[in-house]
Amino acid sequence: MSVENKKLRRKLDRLFVPLTVGPTLVWIAAIIVYPTVQLLLSSLQFRNPITNEMQFVGLRNFQRLLFAREGGSAVLGVFNPNFVSFTANTVVYVGFSVTISFLLGLGIALLLNKDLKGRGWLRTAVIVPWIMPYVMSGLMWRWMFQTEYGAINGVLTQFGIIADNIPFLSDGTLAMMALIVADVWVFTPFIIIILLAGLQNVPEQLYDAAEVDGASRWSRFWNVTYPFLKPSILVALTIRIIFDIRALDLVWVMTGGGPGKATEVWASWLYRTAQVFNEPGPGAALGVVLLATTFVIVAVLYSVFGDSPYNA
Amino acid sequence: MANVHLNELVKEFDDVTAVDGISLEIPDESFTVFVGPSGCGKTTTLRLIAGLERATDGEIRIGEEVVNDSRAYERDIAMVFQNYALYPHKTVRDNMRFGLEQHDTPEEVIEERVGETAELLQIEELLDRRPAELSGGQQQRVALGRAIVRDPSVFLMDEPLSNLDAKLRVQMRAELNKLHEQLSTTTVYVTHDQVEAMTLADQIAVMDDGQIQQVGAPTHVYRNPRNMFVAGFLGSPSMNFIEGELEAANTGKLRLDLGMHAHNIPDEYADRLNDRLGERIILGIRPEDVSLSQDGVAANVHPGTVLVVEPQGEKTVLEVELETGQTVKAAVAPDMSVETGDEVNLRFDRDSLHYFDPESGESLIYDLKTKAKVTS
């Protein structure tokens, strides 16, 4: 090879990394960095409804959403009652949905990991709720929980469990319960799939070793299964919580945040603020709050489940 | 300490019979090795003893107790696995403690046992590391430690050295021997490596096809194989098998027709083989029992041409083609100057001959050979 050829080759070699990574970086910048920066900027602005001009208002959007107005009612002395109530709704909705679907998903995954007859068929069947569009699932559950002709009231009446139809979606607490049921139904399959994949990676010999060591079932789960499942739990919970915090579809379709504001969660509040009330600045501010909260939750999850045998 | 008794043990998986009615007495304090090719049922047998598989039929006794229905941890056994099966997220100390903790052993006893075992295996400085930070050899020691610390009646070892490199394997083999001498715990060991089996065992059980083909002291089994499988499996390079027809010589003595040069059957076997006159039988001879004869053509000396010369350091293995076209391997001294294409004369050591039935593979003279051993 001539000296010129060698030089050219080296030059091409040096270009390899920028050429391959470059487009990805540009893409990431376009879809992540730019919108995030735009979100942060918007959160500090307010659109004048008359002139349609964006004005810089500093942290006033945050102040208006999170803290009580002067002279207005306040929770704990300073907080905006709406903020507190919607946060509580979000915590209840996300907390119950994630906890129930996680425990249910783990149980089913453990079951499907055993040598059962028809296991392959069952594995396929459990995914069905998840592959349905969320809006469709929402509509389906709204109909199921409908007071007059809903399937659930129908079944309960038929079996003589209730005498009068229950107004599931027009009672605050019941509406939240209905939302949680629908959410669990939609998202449990996702948990099952992720945890099942994790379970299949546990080395069989470790169960043998634990059996010989005299570990009880519980101890085997805790000392063998759980450590290997931690990365899957981390992925499942992270994605699950992120999905739920920003999930709008089910809530919007099933209850629209109501009755009243009984099921208004952060995601529906954000949508209402930004789209229905046409206030992009406060909407963006809520987006920032949502984003920050998500980061904190992910950090906590990592600290709990981040350590696993795979990085031992 | 305990003996282990297997009686007509059977294990079937769906349509496959992995263990096909084996019976064996494993004496207290013995080191018994199950050896055989992959899929012969040796690991399944070990797992049956461990309680990790349930027997389809037959009986397993550890000590005086029938343990067929006992769980693994109720059997007072400890097992060393092929891939060590160390808990990767636990430190070496916690790996060793785990079994004791599951049995509610008092803390001070756990500490003492772990300390003693670590000292015995020289792994004290590794106690706070995780398995991933250890070399294969060190992981192997920890796996042994986890078994030893439990002080069980029986150790079960499933090919524990197979993941180590050749040098380390030899070293660990010696250490296992030493450990067994120190602890005297009954050990059942599974391997496909016949050298490992020969060096470690005081009782060897050669398995094939779910059945024990032969049991005995390693040297005895090596010198007196009951059938062609055992004869061929033990020893490297493996035993030569030469097929020929039994005929009567002019002298009236029996001989095996191997082309130009017949092989004379020693007198002590003649009576036994007489009924097979005119039938084909198989002569078995180990390569190390084949030597190069300097005497020229004589009785029981077979001329041939060297096809391959394999110097192996401590010996040189020759592959020689006999006049009949059959090939025979001979292990000769490394300083012997032989080259490919050389004409050589092979002498078969008279005391090391075996004769087998070509159909069943059974030795035709097994009982005669073992009787001769006992009386001599």
XYZ file of C-alpha atoms in Angstrom:
688
model
C 0.000 0.000 0.000
C 1.383 3.381 -0.971
C 1.931 6.174 1.551
C -0.960 8.189 0.038
C -3.308 5.244 0.292
C -2.384 4.716 3.937
C -3.057 8.389 4.700
C -6.413 8.257 2.952
C -7.331 5.115 4.861
C -6.443 6.717 8.154
C -8.518 9.778 7.268
C -11.512 7.598 6.414
C -10.993 5.685 9.653
C -11.092 8.926 11.603
C -14.344 9.850 9.894
C -15.988 6.563 10.866
C -17.170 7.635 14.306
C -18.552 11.082 13.336
C -20.264 9.588 10.300
C -21.987 6.807 12.193
C -22.762 8.550 15.484
C -23.388 11.992 14.052
C -26.838 11.420 12.542
C -27.994 9.779 15.759
C -26.830 12.756 17.799
C -28.630 15.157 15.472
C -31.772 13.046 15.731
C -31.595 12.931 19.523
C -31.088 16.677 19.614
C -34.106 17.170 17.369
C -36.494 14.922 19.263
C -35.272 15.286 22.850
C -33.085 18.315 23.433
C -35.049 20.835 21.374
C -38.499 19.990 22.786
C -37.130 19.897 26.323
C -35.542 23.307 25.966
C -38.725 24.584 24.327
C -40.758 23.163 27.210
C -38.541 24.875 29.770
C -38.761 28.186 27.887
C -42.534 27.940 27.440
C -42.991 27.242 31.122
C -41.545 30.667 31.842
C -43.890 32.459 29.415
C -47.537 33.359 29.209
C -49.540 33.900 26.033
C -51.491 37.053 25.976
C -54.953 35.851 24.881
C -55.643 39.094 23.043
C -52.388 39.750 21.229
C -51.411 36.078 21.109
C -47.865 37.142 22.027
C -45.712 35.123 24.402
C -44.530 37.161 27.362
C -41.772 36.231 29.768
C -43.300 35.862 33.208
C -40.518 34.134 35.150
C -41.752 31.521 37.584
C -45.234 32.974 37.774
C -46.813 29.992 35.950
C -45.434 27.645 38.567
C -46.518 29.958 41.307
C -50.057 30.136 39.962
C -50.419 26.382 39.533
C -48.698 25.139 42.636
C -49.325 27.810 45.232
C -52.465 29.399 46.539
C -53.483 32.820 45.331
C -53.280 35.630 47.778
C -56.531 35.677 49.686
C -57.658 32.433 47.979
C -58.119 29.130 49.778
C -54.926 27.194 50.514
C -53.907 23.754 51.630
C -51.170 23.559 54.272
C -51.148 27.321 54.226
C -49.489 27.788 50.861
C -50.506 25.226 48.261
C -53.129 25.599 45.580
C -56.012 23.256 46.523
C -56.323 22.101 42.920
C -52.664 21.160 42.812
C -52.931 19.221 46.059
C -56.116 17.465 45.036
C -54.899 16.535 41.540
C -51.588 15.377 42.975
C -53.436 13.211 45.467
C -55.539 11.788 42.612
C -52.397 11.080 40.615
C -50.711 9.377 43.569
C -53.778 7.223 44.212
C -54.235 6.389 40.531
C -50.573 5.626 39.801
C -49.890 4.055 43.187
C -52.775 1.600 43.147
C -52.587 0.833 39.425
C -48.863 0.161 39.463
C -48.875 -1.796 42.723
C -51.812 -3.996 41.792
C -50.707 -4.638 38.226
C -47.155 -5.328 39.402
C -48.188 -7.900 42.004
C -50.710 -9.445 39.648
C -48.192 -9.439 36.793
C -45.497 -11.011 38.958
C -47.851 -13.747 40.087
C -48.973 -14.551 36.566
C -45.393 -14.397 35.247
C -44.275 -16.861 37.938
C -47.151 -19.121 36.988
C -46.463 -18.899 33.252
C -42.802 -19.652 33.910
C -43.751 -23.070 35.238
C -44.280 -26.116 33.072
C -47.993 -25.745 32.554
C -50.115 -27.361 29.916
C -51.120 -24.816 27.291
C -48.477 -22.403 28.507
C -47.708 -21.129 25.013
C -51.354 -20.388 24.363
C -51.742 -18.648 27.721
C -48.659 -16.526 27.111
C -50.142 -15.254 23.897
C -53.576 -14.751 25.403
C -52.383 -12.531 28.264
C -50.935 -9.973 25.869
C -54.290 -9.192 24.252
C -55.346 -6.323 26.570
C -52.061 -4.593 25.937
C -52.174 -4.726 22.176
C -55.565 -2.988 22.099
C -55.402 0.790 21.553
C -55.781 2.535 24.926
C -58.644 4.648 23.683
C -60.513 1.523 22.672
C -59.851 -0.081 26.061
C -61.090 3.121 27.695
C -64.297 3.086 25.669
C -64.811 -0.578 26.417
C -64.431 -0.081 30.177
C -66.615 3.029 30.141
C -69.333 0.950 28.620
C -68.709 -1.907 31.061
C -69.013 0.461 34.053
C -71.997 2.322 32.632
C -74.761 2.678 35.225
C -77.885 1.791 33.237
C -76.802 -0.834 30.736
C -73.157 -1.560 31.658
C -72.034 -5.177 31.703
C -70.720 -5.058 35.273
C -73.964 -3.785 36.740
C -75.756 -6.332 34.570
C -73.747 -9.246 35.900
C -73.948 -8.064 39.523
C -77.718 -7.703 39.240
C -78.153 -11.021 37.512
C -76.312 -12.855 40.281
C -78.355 -11.004 42.863
C -75.311 -9.345 44.395
C -76.810 -5.873 44.040
C -80.403 -4.663 43.899
C -79.857 -1.225 42.392
C -77.363 -0.356 39.692
C -74.166 1.227 40.960
C -73.269 4.593 39.395
C -69.622 3.637 38.973
C -68.559 6.585 36.887
C -70.598 9.270 38.587
C -69.279 8.641 42.086
C -65.823 10.106 42.748
C -64.332 7.158 44.629
C -65.954 4.537 42.426
C -64.846 6.361 39.279
C -61.251 6.295 40.518
C -61.623 2.589 41.263
C -63.014 1.997 37.784
C -60.041 3.831 36.289
C -57.626 1.746 38.322
C -59.354 -1.483 37.246
C -59.132 -0.484 33.587
C -55.528 0.595 33.941
C -54.568 -2.677 35.659
C -56.321 -4.607 32.900
C -54.474 -2.724 30.181
C -50.995 -2.698 31.677
C -50.635 -5.986 33.579
C -49.713 -7.851 30.365
C -46.800 -5.479 29.899
C -45.509 -6.347 33.381
C -46.015 -10.041 32.680
C -43.993 -9.924 29.471
C -41.069 -8.055 31.008
C -40.960 -10.167 34.186
C -41.355 -13.421 32.271
C -38.325 -12.529 30.174
C -36.427 -11.820 33.386
C -37.531 -15.090 34.961
C -36.286 -17.070 32.010
C -32.798 -15.712 32.600
C -32.459 -17.113 36.107
C -29.907 -19.950 35.942
C -31.685 -23.205 36.732
C -28.688 -24.528 38.686
C -29.099 -21.796 41.288
C -32.535 -23.174 42.164
C -30.949 -26.605 42.511
C -28.238 -25.165 44.720
C -30.816 -23.372 46.858
C -32.908 -26.537 47.078
C -29.879 -28.512 48.285
C -29.045 -25.680 50.681
C -32.482 -26.125 52.184
C -33.971 -22.812 51.129
C -37.742 -22.544 51.509
C -39.861 -21.419 48.558
C -39.929 -17.907 49.919
C -36.180 -17.928 50.526
C -35.581 -19.279 47.018
C -37.631 -16.461 45.577
C -35.897 -13.861 47.707
C -32.341 -15.176 47.276
C -32.389 -16.472 43.710
C -35.357 -15.198 41.705
C -35.593 -11.671 43.042
C -31.935 -10.653 42.511
C -32.076 -11.828 38.910
C -35.462 -10.221 38.411
C -34.334 -6.809 39.672
C -33.311 -5.461 36.244
C -36.677 -6.537 34.823
C -38.527 -5.065 37.794
C -36.628 -1.841 37.259
C -37.587 -1.699 33.595
C -41.178 -2.739 34.227
C -41.791 -0.280 37.059
C -39.977 2.612 35.393
C -41.869 2.320 32.151
C -45.094 1.525 33.944
C -44.903 4.566 36.245
C -43.856 6.893 33.434
C -46.744 5.607 31.312
C -49.209 6.118 34.136
C -48.081 9.562 35.205
C -48.510 10.891 31.700
C -51.368 8.593 30.736
C -54.235 10.642 29.443
C -56.146 8.260 27.164
C -57.958 6.105 29.714
C -58.802 8.965 32.057
C -59.981 11.271 29.309
C -62.123 8.643 27.623
C -63.573 7.030 30.754
C -64.189 9.920 33.147
C -62.774 13.063 31.582
C -61.336 13.842 35.018
C -64.764 13.775 36.620
C -67.199 13.521 38.175
C -66.334 17.071 39.162
C -62.601 16.868 39.546
C -62.606 13.541 41.358
C -60.396 11.788 38.835
C -58.451 14.743 37.488
C -54.823 13.617 37.409
C -51.702 15.529 36.345
C -51.916 14.333 32.754
C -55.557 15.384 32.297
C -54.917 18.632 34.170
C -52.011 19.356 31.841
C -54.093 18.599 28.761
C -56.971 20.660 30.016
C -54.725 23.587 30.835
C -52.719 23.566 27.631
C -55.323 22.466 25.115
C -58.809 23.086 26.504
C -58.031 26.341 28.282
C -55.438 27.195 25.652
C -52.762 28.231 28.143
C -49.471 26.818 26.805
C -47.315 28.554 29.433
C -48.938 27.016 32.523
C -49.323 23.758 30.586
C -45.587 23.716 29.966
C -44.983 24.505 33.622
C -47.021 21.445 34.543
C -45.002 19.487 32.013
C -41.824 20.540 33.787
C -43.255 19.451 37.139
C -44.238 16.124 35.606
C -40.824 15.658 34.047
C -38.986 16.493 37.264
C -41.176 14.150 39.285
C -40.533 11.367 36.782
C -36.788 11.896 37.109
C -36.987 11.670 40.880
C -39.054 8.478 40.717
C -36.682 6.869 38.226
C -33.719 7.803 40.425
C -35.398 6.189 43.420
C -36.198 3.049 41.403
C -32.593 2.813 40.246
C -31.286 3.075 43.760
C -33.591 0.249 44.871
C -33.390 -2.127 41.911
C -30.237 -0.991 40.114
C -27.916 -3.477 41.799
C -28.251 -6.954 40.313
C -26.239 -10.141 39.769
C -25.675 -9.019 36.204
C -23.467 -6.172 37.331
C -22.045 -8.021 40.339
C -20.883 -40.113 57.419
C -23.086 -42.578 55.634
C -23.167 -45.180 52.957
C -25.488 -44.811 49.985
C -27.458 -47.699 48.623
C -29.144 -47.681 45.245
C -31.559 -50.482 44.496
C -33.057 -51.043 41.032
C -33.201 -47.299 40.510
C -35.189 -46.122 37.485
C -35.779 -42.628 36.167
C -37.924 -41.988 33.133
C -38.491 -38.629 31.461
C -41.540 -38.951 29.223
C -40.399 -41.538 26.674
C -36.740 -41.573 27.655
C -35.357 -43.894 30.302
C -32.386 -41.991 31.671
C -31.578 -44.415 34.473
C -32.476 -48.007 33.801
C -32.572 -50.062 36.956
C -29.201 -49.505 38.548
C -28.127 -51.028 41.836
C -25.014 -49.988 43.676
C -23.592 -49.967 47.172
C -21.552 -46.858 47.870
C -19.600 -47.618 51.039
C -19.216 -45.134 53.852
C -16.188 -42.860 53.411
C -15.632 -44.080 49.877
C -14.966 -41.963 46.830
C -17.236 -43.391 44.149
C -17.063 -42.070 40.627
C -19.757 -42.476 38.008
C -18.071 -42.255 34.654
C -19.508 -42.530 31.175
C -20.169 -40.632 27.986
C -22.664 -37.754 27.716
C -26.230 -38.906 28.106
C -25.341 -42.151 29.875
C -27.453 -41.236 32.919
C -24.679 -40.470 35.366
C -25.784 -36.930 36.195
C -29.405 -38.039 36.492
C -28.284 -40.698 38.950
C -26.496 -38.050 40.988
C -29.534 -35.782 40.900
C -31.671 -38.701 42.076
C -29.369 -39.195 45.035
C -29.453 -35.450 45.676
C -33.228 -35.334 45.619
C -33.336 -32.904 42.698
C -35.163 -35.547 40.663
C -37.703 -38.062 41.889
C -37.087 -41.692 41.072
C -39.671 -43.383 38.857
C -38.954 -46.677 40.555
C -36.450 -48.293 42.894
C -34.994 -47.268 46.211
C -32.354 -44.845 47.440
C -31.017 -45.280 50.956
C -28.635 -42.856 52.639
C -27.385 -44.433 55.840
C -30.279 -46.506 57.105
C -32.957 -44.228 55.800
C -34.933 -44.618 52.583
C -34.895 -41.108 51.141
C -36.975 -41.500 47.974
C -39.605 -39.111 49.281
C -37.313 -36.749 51.187
C -36.553 -33.291 49.902
C -32.964 -32.524 48.941
C -32.214 -30.626 52.141
C -33.569 -33.421 54.303
C -31.025 -35.860 52.905
C -27.982 -34.378 54.612
C -26.067 -34.070 51.365
C -24.161 -31.212 49.788
C -23.619 -30.786 46.106
C -20.972 -29.177 43.931
C -22.337 -28.213 40.529
C -20.676 -28.229 37.146
C -21.000 -24.459 36.743
C -20.431 -23.963 40.478
C -23.913 -22.390 40.861
C -22.612 -19.753 43.240
C -25.094 -17.015 44.090
C -23.590 -14.217 41.983
C -24.954 -11.361 44.088
C -23.659 -12.750 47.359
C -20.107 -12.526 48.638
C -18.075 -15.687 49.076
C -18.803 -15.519 52.802
C -22.553 -15.224 52.230
C -22.479 -18.016 49.670
C -20.914 -20.272 52.276
C -23.203 -19.062 55.055
C -26.397 -19.480 53.060
C -26.913 -23.216 53.557
C -26.211 -22.989 57.271
C -28.531 -20.026 57.676
C -31.362 -21.965 56.062
C -30.966 -24.583 58.790
C -31.112 -22.004 61.581
C -27.534 -22.701 62.614
C -26.440 -20.452 65.504
C -24.424 -17.438 64.360
C -21.258 -18.385 66.256
C -21.281 -21.870 64.710
C -21.726 -20.388 61.235
C -18.810 -18.008 61.769
C -16.611 -20.793 63.096
C -17.417 -23.229 60.286
C -16.992 -20.647 57.546
C -13.668 -19.626 59.072
C -12.421 -23.194 59.336
C -13.526 -24.121 55.846
C -12.012 -20.985 54.320
C -8.762 -21.827 56.034
C -8.882 -25.430 54.841
C -9.397 -24.306 51.255
C -7.122 -21.264 51.561
C -9.780 -18.835 50.461
C -9.777 -16.588 53.543
C -8.753 -13.529 51.571
C -11.601 -14.078 49.103
C -14.402 -14.083 51.664
C -15.619 -10.562 50.950
C -15.493 -10.805 47.174
C -18.270 -11.705 44.829
C -17.997 -14.729 42.514
C -17.542 -12.567 39.409
C -14.321 -11.224 40.923
C -12.851 -14.716 41.235
C -10.996 -16.899 38.750
C -12.463 -20.238 37.706
C -10.224 -22.102 40.126
C -11.177 -19.820 42.994
C -14.875 -20.182 42.206
C -14.354 -23.921 42.251
C -12.857 -23.702 45.731
C -15.754 -21.584 46.939
C -18.211 -24.113 45.522
C -16.352 -26.830 47.421
C -16.321 -24.625 50.484
C -20.063 -24.146 50.319
C -20.443 -27.929 50.357
C -17.827 -28.608 53.036
C -19.100 -25.953 55.424
C -22.373 -27.847 55.762
C -20.514 -30.916 57.041
C -22.908 -33.280 55.247
C -22.969 -37.078 55.274
C -22.425 -37.261 51.546
C -20.803 -34.994 48.986
C -22.269 -35.094 45.504
C -20.109 -33.626 42.765
C -21.310 -33.116 39.225
C -18.327 -32.748 36.889
C -16.868 -30.073 39.154
C -13.572 -29.788 37.309
C -14.848 -29.744 33.759
C -14.778 -25.952 33.453
C -11.150 -25.605 34.512
C -8.164 -25.511 32.214
C -6.030 -28.626 31.947
C -3.343 -27.576 34.400
C -5.750 -26.366 37.048
C -7.797 -29.517 36.657
C -4.813 -31.671 37.507
C -4.041 -29.481 40.494
C -7.628 -29.499 41.781
C -7.793 -33.258 41.281
C -4.886 -33.677 43.654
C -6.521 -31.304 46.121
C -9.792 -33.189 45.975
C -7.884 -36.353 46.771
C -6.219 -34.657 49.709
C -9.496 -33.199 50.940
C -11.148 -36.580 50.812
C -8.356 -38.044 52.880
C -8.742 -35.272 55.437
C -12.535 -35.245 55.649
C -13.323 -38.884 54.798
C -16.832 -37.876 53.774
C -18.580 -40.303 51.440
C -18.284 -38.752 48.001
C -20.216 -39.510 44.833
C -18.593 -37.912 41.839
C -19.707 -37.717 38.245
C -17.390 -37.199 35.312
C -16.979 -38.085 31.671
C -13.219 -37.821 32.039
C -11.822 -41.278 32.562
C -8.471 -39.990 33.822
C -10.283 -38.044 36.519
C -12.310 -41.130 37.354
C -9.243 -43.367 37.566
C -7.210 -40.980 39.705
C -9.918 -39.986 42.181
C -12.012 -43.064 42.706
C -11.676 -45.922 45.057
C -14.784 -47.311 43.418
C -15.622 -46.605 39.834
C -18.980 -47.246 38.172
C -18.828 -47.153 34.400
C -22.209 -46.204 32.958
C -23.711 -46.419 29.514
C -27.266 -46.250 28.303
C -28.695 -45.727 31.772
C -27.071 -48.825 33.163
C -23.981 -49.549 35.189
C -21.718 -51.558 32.940
C -19.160 -52.415 35.590
C -18.271 -51.477 39.148
C -15.008 -51.977 40.957
C -11.671 -50.552 41.925
C -10.355 -48.392 39.064
C -7.339 -50.560 38.287
C -9.385 -53.698 38.430
C -11.963 -52.340 36.010
C -9.229 -51.037 33.769
C -7.381 -54.318 33.663
C -10.455 -56.555 33.607
C -13.212 -54.919 31.606
C -16.435 -56.866 31.612
C -17.411 -55.790 28.130
C -16.209 -53.911 25.082
C -17.845 -50.663 26.177
C -15.886 -50.542 29.422
C -12.737 -51.734 27.673
C -13.033 -49.043 25.031
C -14.164 -46.229 27.320
C -11.367 -46.468 29.867
C -7.884 -45.756 28.595
C -6.463 -43.286 26.128
C -5.780 -44.148 23.383
C -8.493 -46.735 23.791
C -8.172 -50.489 23.538
C -7.548 -52.055 20.128
C -10.248 -54.398 18.930
C -9.254 -56.911 16.234
C -11.835 -59.274 14.804
C -10.846 -62.722 13.545
C -12.040 -66.280 13.166
C -11.173 -68.904 15.764
C -9.502 -71.919 14.171
C -7.566 -74.939 15.237
C -3.865 -74.967 14.416
C -2.014 -78.063 13.182
C -0.814 -78.532 16.725
C -4.412 -78.747 17.833
C -4.162 -75.457 19.683
C -6.626 -72.631 19.200
C -5.658 -69.615 17.215
C -7.251 -66.500 15.811
C -6.908 -66.094 12.099
C -5.396 -62.682 11.451
C -4.302 -63.211 7.871
C -0.751 -64.427 7.309
C 0.065 -64.518 10.977
C -2.329 -66.129 13.340
C -2.654 -65.164 16.953
C -2.291 -68.109 19.304
C -4.822 -68.277 22.104
C -3.080 -68.835 25.452
C -3.765 -72.286 26.904
C -5.609 -70.992 29.960
C -8.388 -69.632 27.727
C -8.467 -72.492 25.261
C -11.087 -74.546 27.110
C -13.417 -71.605 27.301
C -13.057 -70.633 23.657
C -13.129 -74.160 22.243
C -16.879 -74.132 21.717
C -16.529 -71.110 19.486
C -14.293 -72.830 16.974
C -15.107 -71.495 13.519
C -16.852 -68.402 14.930
C -15.621 -64.839 14.817
C -14.507 -63.266 18.074
C -12.818 -59.997 18.988
C -9.351 -59.736 20.435
C -8.820 -56.744 22.682
C -5.416 -55.350 23.585
C -4.492 -51.974 25.057
C -1.968 -49.883 23.112
C 0.460 -49.926 26.047
C 0.384 -53.731 25.950
C 1.487 -53.756 22.337
C 5.262 -53.542 21.907
C 7.628 -53.564 18.975
C 9.340 -56.904 18.660
C 12.967 -57.068 17.647
C 12.845 -60.869 17.219
C 11.512 -60.891 13.718
C 8.601 -63.090 12.847
C 7.684 -65.456 15.659
C 4.609 -66.750 17.406
C 2.201 -63.958 18.382
C 4.233 -61.395 16.535
C 2.326 -59.519 13.851
C 4.020 -57.613 11.066
C 2.565 -54.323 9.908
C 3.254 -50.907 8.408
C 3.385 -47.718 10.441
C 0.681 -45.300 9.240
C 0.896 -42.541 11.833
C 3.460 -41.566 14.442
C 2.091 -39.424 17.307
C 4.753 -38.313 19.781
C 2.940 -37.466 23.048
C 5.916 -36.657 25.224
C 5.951 -39.460 27.749
C 5.122 -41.975 25.030
C 4.762 -42.232 21.290
C 1.590 -43.689 19.823
C 1.935 -45.583 16.569
C -0.909 -46.510 14.308
C 0.072 -49.683 12.506
C -1.776 -51.377 9.668
C -1.696 -55.168 9.905
C -1.563 -57.359 6.838
C -5.289 -57.920 7.181
C -5.920 -54.212 6.776
C -6.940 -53.790 10.411
C -5.168 -51.042 12.329
C -3.653 -51.360 15.767
C -2.395 -48.633 18.048
C 0.802 -49.188 20.016
C 2.162 -46.960 22.764
C 5.925 -47.189 22.680
C 8.825 -45.479 24.423
C 9.376 -41.940 23.107
C 13.006 -42.601 22.239
C 12.080 -45.346 19.759
C 13.012 -44.169 16.307
C 10.075 -45.124 14.106
C 8.854 -43.325 11.038
C 5.762 -43.463 8.897
C 6.043 -46.269 6.379
C 8.383 -48.389 8.505
C 7.741 -52.103 8.625
C 7.436 -53.216 12.233
C 6.574 -56.351 14.166
C 4.020 -56.013 16.926
C 4.009 -58.222 19.993
C 0.846 -58.494 22.118
C 1.532 -58.932 25.821
C 0.254 -62.382 26.702
C -1.177 -61.386 30.102
C -3.098 -58.444 28.770
C -5.242 -60.139 26.171
C -9.023 -59.862 26.173
C -11.548 -61.730 24.076
C -15.031 -60.454 23.413
C -18.195 -61.734 21.820
C -18.760 -59.572 18.719
C -22.546 -59.695 19.139
C -23.038 -58.899 22.811
C -19.684 -57.211 23.395
C -19.329 -59.228 26.607
C -15.895 -60.445 27.657
C -15.525 -64.181 27.064
C -12.845 -64.596 29.693
C -13.785 -62.025 32.384
C -14.323 -64.580 35.128
C -11.156 -66.477 34.205
C -9.077 -63.311 34.366
C -10.495 -62.138 37.681
C -10.102 -65.645 39.158
C -6.503 -65.736 38.007
C -5.962 -62.380 39.710
C -7.395 -63.618 42.968
C -5.416 -66.862 43.031
C -2.110 -65.344 41.977
